[in-house]
Amino acid sequence: MKKILITGANGYIGKCLYYFLKKKFKIIGIDKEKSSEKKITQCNILNKKKLNNFIKKEKPELIIHLAAQSLVDETINKKKYYDNNDKATKSLLEIAKKNNIKKIIFSSTASIYQQSSKPLKENSKIRALSTYAKTKRLCEKKIQSEKNLKFIILRFFNVCSALRSPIIGELHNPETHLIPTIVYKAMYNKKIYIYGSDFNTFDGTCIRDYIHIKDICLAIEKSIKYLFKNNRSNIFNIGNYKGLSNKEIISCVRKKIKNNLNLKYVNRRKGDVSKLICNSNKAKKILNWKANNSNIKKIIDDEMKWIFKFNKMGIKRKFKNYLL
Ligand SMILES: NC(=O)c1ccc[n+]([C@@H]2O[C@H](COP(=O)([O-])OP(=O)(O)OC[C@H]3O[C@@H](n4cnc5c(N)ncnc54)[C@H](O)[C@@H]3O)[C@@H](O)[C@H]2O)c1
C-alpha cells in the first residue's frame, strides 16, 4: 500500500479525507493542532526541523497539501495568511525535495479567478483579490516552478456537507460558510444574516457552486491515481457545474426543515463577488470525475446528520457576524 501524507489533516477536508482514504492507502497526517487520531501528528509545517524529522522517518510517496489559513476574512492579520499558506508551502516543498518526494496534490481555490457570468475554466482569467486568494495563488506558482516535482492543483469551489460513514463534517471556529450556517441556524431557530441582496444576479443574492465533501474526496482519490499512473502535472477545477443563489438555498432549507426561518438581509461583506460557477469538464474528461453527490437535497440531508451528531456530543457551532 502506498504511503500518503495529508497536511492539515485535522481540518474539515483533511479529517474527512483521512477517513475516506484510510482503507485504500497507508495514510498519515500532520496538523499544527492536536488531533485525537493516532496517525495524525501535531506538527507545524513552519517548524522545518520537526517536519524534516517526521518526513525522513515516514517517507511518504505523495503529499496532499491541505494545511492553510483557510478562513476568508480580510479583518484577519495578513501575516497569518502569508505564514500558513505561502511560507508554509515553501517550507514543505523544501523538505519534500530534501527527502526526494516527487508528487504533490495541492488544494487551491476558485477565489483566485476573476468573477465571470460564465462557468470558470482552468484557463479563465486569474484575479486574486483577497489576501487568502493571493497567498493561495503564490503557493500554486511555487509548486509549478519546482523542477522534478509532479503536481495536481485542485481548485475547489464551495466545499460543504458531511460524509455519511463515518458521519463527519465541518466544524470551523468561527463558522463562516453558508451551508453549515444556514442549516444549523434553521434547525435551532437562530437569526440568519444574508450578506447582500443587491448583487447583479437574477434574485439579487450571490451565486456560488456548492460541492459535496464526498465528491471532493473522490476527486482527490482520482488525482492520486492519475499521478501514480501518468506521473504528469495538471490543474483541475472541482465544482458542481451549477450555481445556486443564497435565496435558492434558503428555499431548499425551508422546505426540508419546515421552520419559519429567522432571516435578516444586511449589507454585503467586503470582497464578495456576485457569481462563481465551475466548469468541471476538464476533470470529467481527464480524471473521469463527476460531482455525483452534490445535489442540494443530499447536501442538506448529510449536513443535518452531522449537526445531530455533534450536537449530541454537546458541541455548539460558533459564528462570527459581519455586520457593516
Ligand atoms: N472548505 C472549502 O470550501 C475550501 C474551498 C477551496 C479551497 N479550500 C482549501 O482546502 C484546504 C482545506 O480546507 P478546510 O476547509 O479543510 O480548512 P480548515 O481550516 O478546516 O483546515 C486547515 C487545517 O490546516 C491546519 N494548518 C494551518 N496552518 C498550518 C501549519 N502551518 N502547519 C500545519 N497545519 C496547519 C489547521 O490547523 C487546520 O486544521 C485549504 O487549503 C483551503 O484553502 C477549501
mmCIF file of C-alpha atoms and ligand atoms in Angstrom:
data_model
loop_
_atom_site.group_PDB
_atom_site.id
_atom_site.type_symbol
_atom_site.label_atom_id
_atom_site.label_comp_id
_atom_site.label_asym_id
_atom_site.label_seq_id
_atom_site.Cartn_x
_atom_site.Cartn_y
_atom_site.Cartn_z
ATOM 1 C CA MET A 1 0.000 0.000 0.000
ATOM 2 C CA LYS A 2 1.333 3.405 -0.942
ATOM 3 C CA LYS A 3 2.065 5.782 1.934
ATOM 4 C CA ILE A 4 0.469 9.221 1.633
ATOM 5 C CA LEU A 5 0.846 12.263 3.871
ATOM 6 C CA ILE A 6 -2.053 14.692 4.385
ATOM 7 C CA THR A 7 -1.155 18.130 5.739
ATOM 8 C CA GLY A 8 -3.927 19.978 7.575
ATOM 9 C CA ALA A 9 -5.330 16.546 8.459
ATOM 10 C CA ASN A 10 -7.207 17.876 11.467
ATOM 11 C CA GLY A 11 -9.177 20.403 9.401
ATOM 12 C CA TYR A 12 -12.558 19.905 7.721
ATOM 13 C CA ILE A 13 -11.428 18.446 4.392
ATOM 14 C CA GLY A 14 -8.333 16.818 5.927
ATOM 15 C CA LYS A 15 -10.230 14.815 8.517
ATOM 16 C CA CYS A 16 -12.908 13.693 6.067
ATOM 17 C CA LEU A 17 -10.241 12.699 3.560
ATOM 18 C CA TYR A 18 -8.281 10.853 6.221
ATOM 19 C CA TYR A 19 -11.275 8.579 6.931
ATOM 20 C CA PHE A 20 -12.194 8.313 3.256
ATOM 21 C CA LEU A 21 -8.734 7.139 2.130
ATOM 22 C CA LYS A 22 -7.729 5.150 5.201
ATOM 23 C CA LYS A 23 -8.746 1.760 3.813
ATOM 24 C CA LYS A 24 -7.243 2.366 0.378
ATOM 25 C CA PHE A 25 -3.803 3.765 1.224
ATOM 26 C CA LYS A 26 -1.458 3.979 4.164
ATOM 27 C CA ILE A 27 -2.485 7.421 5.380
ATOM 28 C CA ILE A 28 -0.563 9.593 7.810
ATOM 29 C CA GLY A 29 -1.316 13.197 8.672
ATOM 30 C CA ILE A 30 0.118 16.307 10.243
ATOM 31 C CA ASP A 31 -1.585 19.398 11.614
ATOM 32 C CA LYS A 32 -0.491 22.283 13.780
ATOM 33 C CA GLU A 33 -3.447 21.481 16.037
ATOM 34 C CA LYS A 34 -3.553 18.395 18.231
ATOM 35 C CA SER A 35 -5.705 15.559 16.937
ATOM 36 C CA SER A 36 -7.394 12.679 18.744
ATOM 37 C CA GLU A 37 -6.406 10.453 15.812
ATOM 38 C CA LYS A 38 -3.238 8.396 16.432
ATOM 39 C CA LYS A 39 -1.973 8.675 12.870
ATOM 40 C CA ILE A 40 -2.244 12.477 12.838
ATOM 41 C CA THR A 41 0.871 14.018 14.338
ATOM 42 C CA GLN A 42 0.960 17.527 15.738
ATOM 43 C CA CYS A 43 3.489 19.407 13.617
ATOM 44 C CA ASN A 44 3.533 22.958 12.352
ATOM 45 C CA ILE A 45 4.855 22.998 8.790
ATOM 46 C CA LEU A 46 6.755 26.163 9.645
ATOM 47 C CA ASN A 47 8.845 24.106 12.080
ATOM 48 C CA LYS A 48 11.195 22.798 9.392
ATOM 49 C CA LYS A 49 13.279 20.701 11.743
ATOM 50 C CA LYS A 50 10.304 18.797 13.136
ATOM 51 C CA LEU A 51 8.770 18.463 9.676
ATOM 52 C CA ASN A 52 12.011 17.121 8.215
ATOM 53 C CA ASN A 53 12.430 14.559 11.007
ATOM 54 C CA PHE A 54 8.852 13.406 10.506
ATOM 55 C CA ILE A 55 9.078 13.095 6.722
ATOM 56 C CA LYS A 56 12.523 11.493 6.842
ATOM 57 C CA LYS A 57 11.194 8.832 9.193
ATOM 58 C CA GLU A 58 7.845 8.228 7.456
ATOM 59 C CA LYS A 59 8.971 8.518 3.803
ATOM 60 C CA PRO A 60 5.566 9.163 2.158
ATOM 61 C CA GLU A 61 5.423 8.770 -1.632
ATOM 62 C CA LEU A 62 2.955 11.591 -2.141
ATOM 63 C CA ILE A 63 1.805 14.640 -0.182
ATOM 64 C CA ILE A 64 -1.729 16.041 -0.190
ATOM 65 C CA HIS A 65 -1.205 19.597 0.964
ATOM 66 C CA LEU A 66 -4.392 20.951 2.567
ATOM 67 C CA ALA A 67 -2.932 22.897 5.504
ATOM 68 C CA ALA A 68 -3.737 26.587 5.254
ATOM 69 C CA GLN A 69 -5.139 29.658 6.899
ATOM 70 C CA SER A 70 -8.434 28.953 5.178
ATOM 71 C CA LEU A 71 -10.932 31.340 6.748
ATOM 72 C CA VAL A 72 -11.580 34.105 4.228
ATOM 73 C CA ASP A 73 -11.779 37.260 6.301
ATOM 74 C CA GLU A 74 -9.983 40.466 5.416
ATOM 75 C CA THR A 75 -10.037 41.572 9.073
ATOM 76 C CA ILE A 76 -7.598 38.760 9.937
ATOM 77 C CA ASN A 77 -3.931 39.781 10.198
ATOM 78 C CA LYS A 78 -2.384 39.299 6.723
ATOM 79 C CA LYS A 79 0.696 37.697 8.289
ATOM 80 C CA LYS A 80 -1.390 34.640 9.214
ATOM 81 C CA TYR A 81 -2.105 34.048 5.521
ATOM 82 C CA TYR A 82 1.479 34.643 4.373
ATOM 83 C CA ASP A 83 2.862 32.380 7.120
ATOM 84 C CA ASN A 84 0.463 29.429 6.911
ATOM 85 C CA ASN A 85 -0.084 29.484 3.157
ATOM 86 C CA ASP A 86 2.872 30.997 1.321
ATOM 87 C CA LYS A 87 5.717 30.418 3.786
ATOM 88 C CA ALA A 88 4.436 27.013 4.949
ATOM 89 C CA THR A 89 4.156 25.770 1.345
ATOM 90 C CA LYS A 90 7.698 26.947 0.646
ATOM 91 C CA SER A 91 8.897 25.103 3.735
ATOM 92 C CA LEU A 92 7.005 21.938 2.767
ATOM 93 C CA LEU A 93 8.425 21.999 -0.783
ATOM 94 C CA GLU A 94 11.950 22.398 0.544
ATOM 95 C CA ILE A 95 11.603 19.434 2.896
ATOM 96 C CA ALA A 96 9.867 17.339 0.216
ATOM 97 C CA LYS A 97 12.770 17.959 -2.159
ATOM 98 C CA LYS A 98 15.322 17.136 0.506
ATOM 99 C CA ASN A 99 13.584 13.794 1.084
ATOM 100 C CA ASN A 100 13.115 13.009 -2.582
ATOM 101 C CA ILE A 101 9.288 13.221 -2.585
ATOM 102 C CA LYS A 102 8.222 13.864 -6.139
ATOM 103 C CA LYS A 103 4.429 14.048 -6.064
ATOM 104 C CA ILE A 104 2.074 16.582 -4.534
ATOM 105 C CA ILE A 105 -1.644 17.410 -4.665
ATOM 106 C CA PHE A 106 -2.454 20.963 -3.654
ATOM 107 C CA SER A 107 -5.832 22.363 -2.580
ATOM 108 C CA SER A 108 -6.279 25.716 -4.238
ATOM 109 C CA THR A 109 -9.422 27.772 -4.571
ATOM 110 C CA ALA A 110 -11.949 29.206 -7.017
ATOM 111 C CA SER A 111 -11.428 32.596 -5.401
ATOM 112 C CA ILE A 112 -8.249 33.131 -7.435
ATOM 113 C CA TYR A 113 -10.421 33.641 -10.572
ATOM 114 C CA GLN A 114 -11.831 36.892 -11.808
ATOM 115 C CA GLN A 115 -15.599 36.614 -11.473
ATOM 116 C CA SER A 116 -17.484 35.904 -14.650
ATOM 117 C CA SER A 117 -21.044 35.366 -15.771
ATOM 118 C CA LYS A 118 -19.858 32.128 -17.422
ATOM 119 C CA PRO A 119 -18.694 28.933 -15.650
ATOM 120 C CA LEU A 120 -14.968 29.187 -14.939
ATOM 121 C CA LYS A 121 -12.422 27.049 -16.758
ATOM 122 C CA GLU A 122 -8.865 26.325 -15.658
ATOM 123 C CA ASN A 123 -7.607 28.900 -18.156
ATOM 124 C CA SER A 124 -10.128 31.587 -17.163
ATOM 125 C CA LYS A 125 -8.691 34.914 -16.114
ATOM 126 C CA ILE A 126 -6.939 34.937 -12.730
ATOM 127 C CA ARG A 127 -7.561 37.875 -10.423
ATOM 128 C CA ALA A 128 -6.868 37.046 -6.796
ATOM 129 C CA LEU A 129 -8.383 39.837 -4.705
ATOM 130 C CA SER A 130 -8.428 38.696 -1.074
ATOM 131 C CA THR A 131 -5.240 38.068 0.887
ATOM 132 C CA TYR A 132 -6.366 34.436 1.128
ATOM 133 C CA ALA A 133 -6.649 34.104 -2.660
ATOM 134 C CA LYS A 134 -3.378 35.978 -3.250
ATOM 135 C CA THR A 135 -1.456 33.627 -0.964
ATOM 136 C CA LYS A 136 -3.073 30.519 -2.487
ATOM 137 C CA ARG A 137 -2.023 31.755 -5.937
ATOM 138 C CA LEU A 138 1.528 32.281 -4.655
ATOM 139 C CA CYS A 139 1.529 28.660 -3.444
ATOM 140 C CA GLU A 140 0.358 27.461 -6.877
ATOM 141 C CA LYS A 141 3.218 29.332 -8.553
ATOM 142 C CA LYS A 142 5.796 27.935 -6.125
ATOM 143 C CA ILE A 143 4.582 24.406 -6.773
ATOM 144 C CA GLN A 144 4.569 24.945 -10.544
ATOM 145 C CA SER A 145 8.120 26.256 -10.511
ATOM 146 C CA GLU A 146 9.578 23.180 -8.762
ATOM 147 C CA LYS A 147 11.637 21.100 -11.130
ATOM 148 C CA ASN A 148 11.363 17.338 -10.641
ATOM 149 C CA LEU A 149 8.012 17.668 -8.864
ATOM 150 C CA LYS A 150 4.794 16.347 -10.400
ATOM 151 C CA PHE A 151 1.732 18.123 -9.094
ATOM 152 C CA ILE A 152 -2.025 18.237 -9.308
ATOM 153 C CA ILE A 153 -3.547 21.576 -8.372
ATOM 154 C CA LEU A 154 -7.231 21.254 -7.491
ATOM 155 C CA ARG A 155 -9.172 24.499 -7.423
ATOM 156 C CA PHE A 156 -12.102 23.765 -5.135
ATOM 157 C CA PHE A 157 -15.334 25.729 -5.299
ATOM 158 C CA ASN A 158 -17.557 25.867 -2.167
ATOM 159 C CA VAL A 159 -16.956 22.645 -0.280
ATOM 160 C CA CYS A 160 -19.787 21.641 2.040
ATOM 161 C CA SER A 161 -21.723 18.941 3.883
ATOM 162 C CA ALA A 162 -20.553 15.742 5.541
ATOM 163 C CA LEU A 163 -19.545 12.145 4.910
ATOM 164 C CA ARG A 164 -22.087 9.515 5.917
ATOM 165 C CA SER A 165 -19.763 6.787 7.059
ATOM 166 C CA PRO A 166 -18.352 7.763 9.449
ATOM 167 C CA ILE A 167 -20.558 10.831 9.888
ATOM 168 C CA ILE A 168 -18.012 13.607 9.822
ATOM 169 C CA GLY A 169 -18.125 17.173 8.555
ATOM 170 C CA GLU A 170 -17.285 20.804 9.007
ATOM 171 C CA LEU A 171 -16.685 22.467 12.367
ATOM 172 C CA HIS A 172 -14.833 25.712 11.840
ATOM 173 C CA ASN A 173 -14.474 28.227 14.625
ATOM 174 C CA PRO A 174 -15.963 30.602 13.746
ATOM 175 C CA GLU A 175 -18.149 29.065 11.021
ATOM 176 C CA THR A 176 -18.471 31.497 8.121
ATOM 177 C CA HIS A 177 -19.557 29.181 5.296
ATOM 178 C CA LEU A 178 -23.134 29.500 4.079
ATOM 179 C CA ILE A 179 -24.481 25.921 4.131
ATOM 180 C CA PRO A 180 -23.376 24.929 7.665
ATOM 181 C CA THR A 181 -24.524 28.320 8.956
ATOM 182 C CA ILE A 182 -27.991 28.307 7.394
ATOM 183 C CA VAL A 183 -28.772 24.663 8.116
ATOM 184 C CA TYR A 184 -27.683 24.912 11.767
ATOM 185 C CA LYS A 185 -29.443 28.222 12.393
ATOM 186 C CA ALA A 186 -32.609 26.994 10.696
ATOM 187 C CA MET A 187 -32.623 23.861 12.873
ATOM 188 C CA TYR A 188 -32.164 25.820 16.099
ATOM 189 C CA ASN A 189 -34.182 28.897 15.167
ATOM 190 C CA LYS A 190 -31.355 31.409 15.268
ATOM 191 C CA LYS A 191 -31.058 34.622 13.301
ATOM 192 C CA ILE A 192 -29.599 34.109 9.805
ATOM 193 C CA TYR A 193 -27.798 37.054 8.214
ATOM 194 C CA ILE A 194 -27.719 37.190 4.426
ATOM 195 C CA TYR A 195 -24.957 39.483 3.255
ATOM 196 C CA GLY A 196 -26.228 41.468 0.293
ATOM 197 C CA SER A 197 -29.419 41.448 -1.760
ATOM 198 C CA ASP A 198 -28.204 43.886 -4.414
ATOM 199 C CA PHE A 199 -25.809 41.660 -6.359
ATOM 200 C CA ASN A 200 -26.011 41.565 -10.126
ATOM 201 C CA THR A 201 -27.858 38.217 -10.191
ATOM 202 C CA PHE A 202 -31.420 37.134 -11.027
ATOM 203 C CA ASP A 203 -32.619 37.462 -7.406
ATOM 204 C CA GLY A 204 -30.026 39.909 -6.026
ATOM 205 C CA THR A 205 -28.227 37.387 -3.772
ATOM 206 C CA CYS A 206 -24.839 35.970 -4.659
ATOM 207 C CA ILE A 207 -24.446 32.722 -6.552
ATOM 208 C CA ARG A 208 -21.907 30.014 -5.708
ATOM 209 C CA ASP A 209 -21.111 26.488 -6.780
ATOM 210 C CA TYR A 210 -21.545 24.048 -3.870
ATOM 211 C CA ILE A 211 -19.669 20.784 -3.922
ATOM 212 C CA HIS A 212 -20.258 17.894 -1.514
ATOM 213 C CA ILE A 213 -17.239 16.774 0.540
ATOM 214 C CA LYS A 214 -17.660 13.216 -0.785
ATOM 215 C CA ASP A 215 -17.108 14.499 -4.324
ATOM 216 C CA ILE A 216 -14.006 16.365 -3.097
ATOM 217 C CA CYS A 217 -12.632 13.150 -1.562
ATOM 218 C CA LEU A 218 -13.365 11.269 -4.800
ATOM 219 C CA ALA A 219 -11.625 13.971 -6.871
ATOM 220 C CA ILE A 220 -8.551 13.699 -4.648
ATOM 221 C CA GLU A 221 -8.584 9.895 -4.899
ATOM 222 C CA LYS A 222 -8.743 10.144 -8.714
ATOM 223 C CA SER A 223 -5.880 12.662 -8.637
ATOM 224 C CA ILE A 224 -3.725 10.286 -6.577
ATOM 225 C CA LYS A 225 -4.343 7.507 -9.109
ATOM 226 C CA TYR A 226 -3.635 9.873 -12.005
ATOM 227 C CA LEU A 227 -0.319 10.967 -10.501
ATOM 228 C CA PHE A 228 0.833 7.421 -9.787
ATOM 229 C CA LYS A 229 -0.257 6.189 -13.202
ATOM 230 C CA ASN A 230 0.694 9.064 -15.505
ATOM 231 C CA ASN A 231 3.305 10.917 -13.466
ATOM 232 C CA ARG A 232 2.157 14.113 -15.152
ATOM 233 C CA SER A 233 1.256 17.527 -13.680
ATOM 234 C CA ASN A 234 -2.164 19.089 -14.183
ATOM 235 C CA ILE A 235 -4.693 21.621 -12.865
ATOM 236 C CA PHE A 236 -8.410 20.930 -12.365
ATOM 237 C CA ASN A 237 -11.426 22.910 -11.260
ATOM 238 C CA ILE A 238 -13.539 20.912 -8.835
ATOM 239 C CA GLY A 239 -17.135 22.060 -8.585
ATOM 240 C CA ASN A 240 -20.689 21.027 -9.381
ATOM 241 C CA TYR A 241 -21.021 22.998 -12.659
ATOM 242 C CA LYS A 242 -24.189 24.534 -11.189
ATOM 243 C CA GLY A 243 -24.759 27.773 -9.338
ATOM 244 C CA LEU A 244 -27.202 28.344 -6.506
ATOM 245 C CA SER A 245 -28.163 31.739 -5.116
ATOM 246 C CA ASN A 246 -28.446 32.344 -1.375
ATOM 247 C CA LYS A 247 -32.204 32.665 -1.785
ATOM 248 C CA GLU A 248 -32.434 29.332 -3.608
ATOM 249 C CA ILE A 249 -30.538 27.646 -0.777
ATOM 250 C CA ILE A 250 -32.796 29.276 1.794
ATOM 251 C CA SER A 251 -35.813 27.970 -0.046
ATOM 252 C CA CYS A 252 -34.421 24.376 -0.093
ATOM 253 C CA VAL A 253 -33.547 24.554 3.628
ATOM 254 C CA ARG A 254 -37.008 25.912 4.410
ATOM 255 C CA LYS A 255 -38.670 23.052 2.518
ATOM 256 C CA LYS A 256 -36.593 20.467 4.362
ATOM 257 C CA ILE A 257 -36.695 21.914 7.887
ATOM 258 C CA LYS A 258 -40.137 23.493 7.780
ATOM 259 C CA ASN A 259 -39.249 26.129 10.383
ATOM 260 C CA ASN A 260 -40.030 29.764 9.836
ATOM 261 C CA LEU A 261 -36.525 30.974 9.151
ATOM 262 C CA ASN A 262 -35.359 33.971 11.116
ATOM 263 C CA LEU A 263 -33.811 35.861 8.179
ATOM 264 C CA LYS A 264 -32.221 39.275 8.030
ATOM 265 C CA TYR A 265 -30.779 40.803 4.856
ATOM 266 C CA VAL A 266 -27.810 43.058 5.639
ATOM 267 C CA ASN A 267 -25.025 44.798 3.695
ATOM 268 C CA ARG A 268 -22.600 42.872 1.527
ATOM 269 C CA ARG A 269 -19.317 41.709 3.037
ATOM 270 C CA LYS A 270 -16.178 43.331 1.696
ATOM 271 C CA GLY A 271 -14.787 41.369 -1.249
ATOM 272 C CA ASP A 272 -17.813 39.152 -2.004
ATOM 273 C CA VAL A 273 -18.382 38.815 -5.743
ATOM 274 C CA SER A 274 -21.728 38.124 -7.466
ATOM 275 C CA LYS A 275 -21.131 34.790 -9.089
ATOM 276 C CA LEU A 276 -18.604 31.929 -9.187
ATOM 277 C CA ILE A 277 -19.544 28.756 -11.048
ATOM 278 C CA CYS A 278 -17.245 25.928 -12.039
ATOM 279 C CA ASN A 279 -16.809 24.426 -15.470
ATOM 280 C CA SER A 280 -15.653 20.950 -14.450
ATOM 281 C CA ASN A 281 -15.373 19.443 -17.943
ATOM 282 C CA LYS A 282 -11.600 19.036 -17.736
ATOM 283 C CA ALA A 283 -11.801 16.929 -14.548
ATOM 284 C CA LYS A 284 -14.582 14.902 -16.134
ATOM 285 C CA LYS A 285 -12.570 14.235 -19.273
ATOM 286 C CA ILE A 286 -9.131 13.602 -17.801
ATOM 287 C CA LEU A 287 -9.813 12.321 -14.276
ATOM 288 C CA ASN A 288 -13.116 10.641 -15.157
ATOM 289 C CA TRP A 289 -14.601 12.504 -12.185
ATOM 290 C CA LYS A 290 -18.054 13.997 -11.862
ATOM 291 C CA ALA A 291 -19.914 15.618 -8.980
ATOM 292 C CA ASN A 292 -22.375 12.798 -8.364
ATOM 293 C CA ASN A 293 -23.152 13.659 -4.726
ATOM 294 C CA SER A 294 -23.656 17.395 -4.909
ATOM 295 C CA ASN A 295 -27.379 17.884 -5.331
ATOM 296 C CA ILE A 296 -28.642 20.359 -2.757
ATOM 297 C CA LYS A 297 -31.045 17.906 -1.143
ATOM 298 C CA LYS A 298 -28.249 15.455 -0.312
ATOM 299 C CA ILE A 299 -26.006 18.329 0.790
ATOM 300 C CA ILE A 300 -28.634 19.486 3.307
ATOM 301 C CA ASP A 301 -29.553 15.951 4.461
ATOM 302 C CA ASP A 302 -25.940 14.983 5.166
ATOM 303 C CA GLU A 303 -25.206 18.304 6.864
ATOM 304 C CA MET A 304 -28.188 17.709 9.179
ATOM 305 C CA LYS A 305 -26.921 14.217 10.095
ATOM 306 C CA TRP A 306 -23.580 15.747 11.058
ATOM 307 C CA ILE A 307 -25.234 18.545 13.084
ATOM 308 C CA PHE A 308 -27.321 15.973 15.025
ATOM 309 C CA LYS A 309 -24.137 14.039 15.739
ATOM 310 C CA PHE A 310 -22.014 16.887 17.122
ATOM 311 C CA ASN A 311 -24.969 18.401 18.931
ATOM 312 C CA LYS A 312 -25.474 15.107 20.777
ATOM 313 C CA MET A 313 -21.841 15.360 21.850
ATOM 314 C CA GLY A 314 -22.648 18.742 23.415
ATOM 315 C CA ILE A 315 -20.734 20.735 20.769
ATOM 316 C CA LYS A 316 -22.186 24.040 19.563
ATOM 317 C CA ARG A 317 -21.315 25.830 16.342
ATOM 318 C CA LYS A 318 -19.764 29.270 16.779
ATOM 319 C CA PHE A 319 -20.369 32.106 14.330
ATOM 320 C CA LYS A 320 -18.963 35.477 13.503
ATOM 321 C CA ASN A 321 -21.352 38.077 12.119
ATOM 322 C CA TYR A 322 -20.104 40.528 9.525
ATOM 323 C CA LEU A 323 -22.337 43.498 10.103
ATOM 324 C CA LEU A 324 -21.078 46.674 8.487
HETATM 325 N N1 LIG B 1 -13.558 24.405 2.580
HETATM 326 C C1 LIG B 1 -13.669 24.981 1.389
HETATM 327 O O1 LIG B 1 -14.769 25.346 0.930
HETATM 328 C C2 LIG B 1 -12.438 25.181 0.527
HETATM 329 C C3 LIG B 1 -12.598 25.754 -0.754
HETATM 330 C C4 LIG B 1 -11.462 25.950 -1.538
HETATM 331 C C5 LIG B 1 -10.219 25.585 -1.072
HETATM 332 N N2 LIG B 1 -10.096 25.050 0.173
HETATM 333 C C6 LIG B 1 -8.742 24.702 0.638
HETATM 334 O O2 LIG B 1 -8.748 23.354 1.099
HETATM 335 C C7 LIG B 1 -7.864 23.215 2.216
HETATM 336 C C8 LIG B 1 -8.601 22.620 3.390
HETATM 337 O O3 LIG B 1 -9.723 23.432 3.706
HETATM 338 P P1 LIG B 1 -10.533 23.223 5.055
HETATM 339 O O4 LIG B 1 -11.872 23.811 4.851
HETATM 340 O O5 LIG B 1 -10.386 21.827 5.487
HETATM 341 O O6 LIG B 1 -9.701 24.164 6.041
HETATM 342 P P2 LIG B 1 -9.523 24.027 7.606
HETATM 343 O O7 LIG B 1 -9.207 25.397 8.102
HETATM 344 O O8 LIG B 1 -10.673 23.304 8.209
HETATM 345 O O9 LIG B 1 -8.239 23.103 7.754
HETATM 346 C C9 LIG B 1 -6.936 23.560 7.559
HETATM 347 C C10 LIG B 1 -6.046 22.854 8.568
HETATM 348 O O10 LIG B 1 -4.707 23.267 8.331
HETATM 349 C C11 LIG B 1 -4.047 23.379 9.587
HETATM 350 N N3 LIG B 1 -2.887 24.275 9.436
HETATM 351 C C12 LIG B 1 -2.904 25.597 9.123
HETATM 352 N N4 LIG B 1 -1.662 26.090 9.108
HETATM 353 C C13 LIG B 1 -0.823 25.052 9.387
HETATM 354 C C14 LIG B 1 0.581 24.938 9.519
HETATM 355 N N5 LIG B 1 1.384 25.993 9.405
HETATM 356 N N6 LIG B 1 1.102 23.720 9.823
HETATM 357 C C15 LIG B 1 0.281 22.639 9.984
HETATM 358 N N7 LIG B 1 -1.064 22.698 9.889
HETATM 359 C C16 LIG B 1 -1.611 23.893 9.598
HETATM 360 C C17 LIG B 1 -5.113 23.941 10.507
HETATM 361 O O11 LIG B 1 -4.809 23.691 11.867
HETATM 362 C C18 LIG B 1 -6.370 23.220 10.015
HETATM 363 O O12 LIG B 1 -6.623 22.052 10.775
HETATM 364 C C19 LIG B 1 -7.289 24.596 2.481
HETATM 365 O O13 LIG B 1 -6.051 24.687 1.834
HETATM 366 C C20 LIG B 1 -8.277 25.537 1.820
HETATM 367 O O14 LIG B 1 -7.645 26.721 1.400
HETATM 368 C C21 LIG B 1 -11.170 24.846 0.979
#
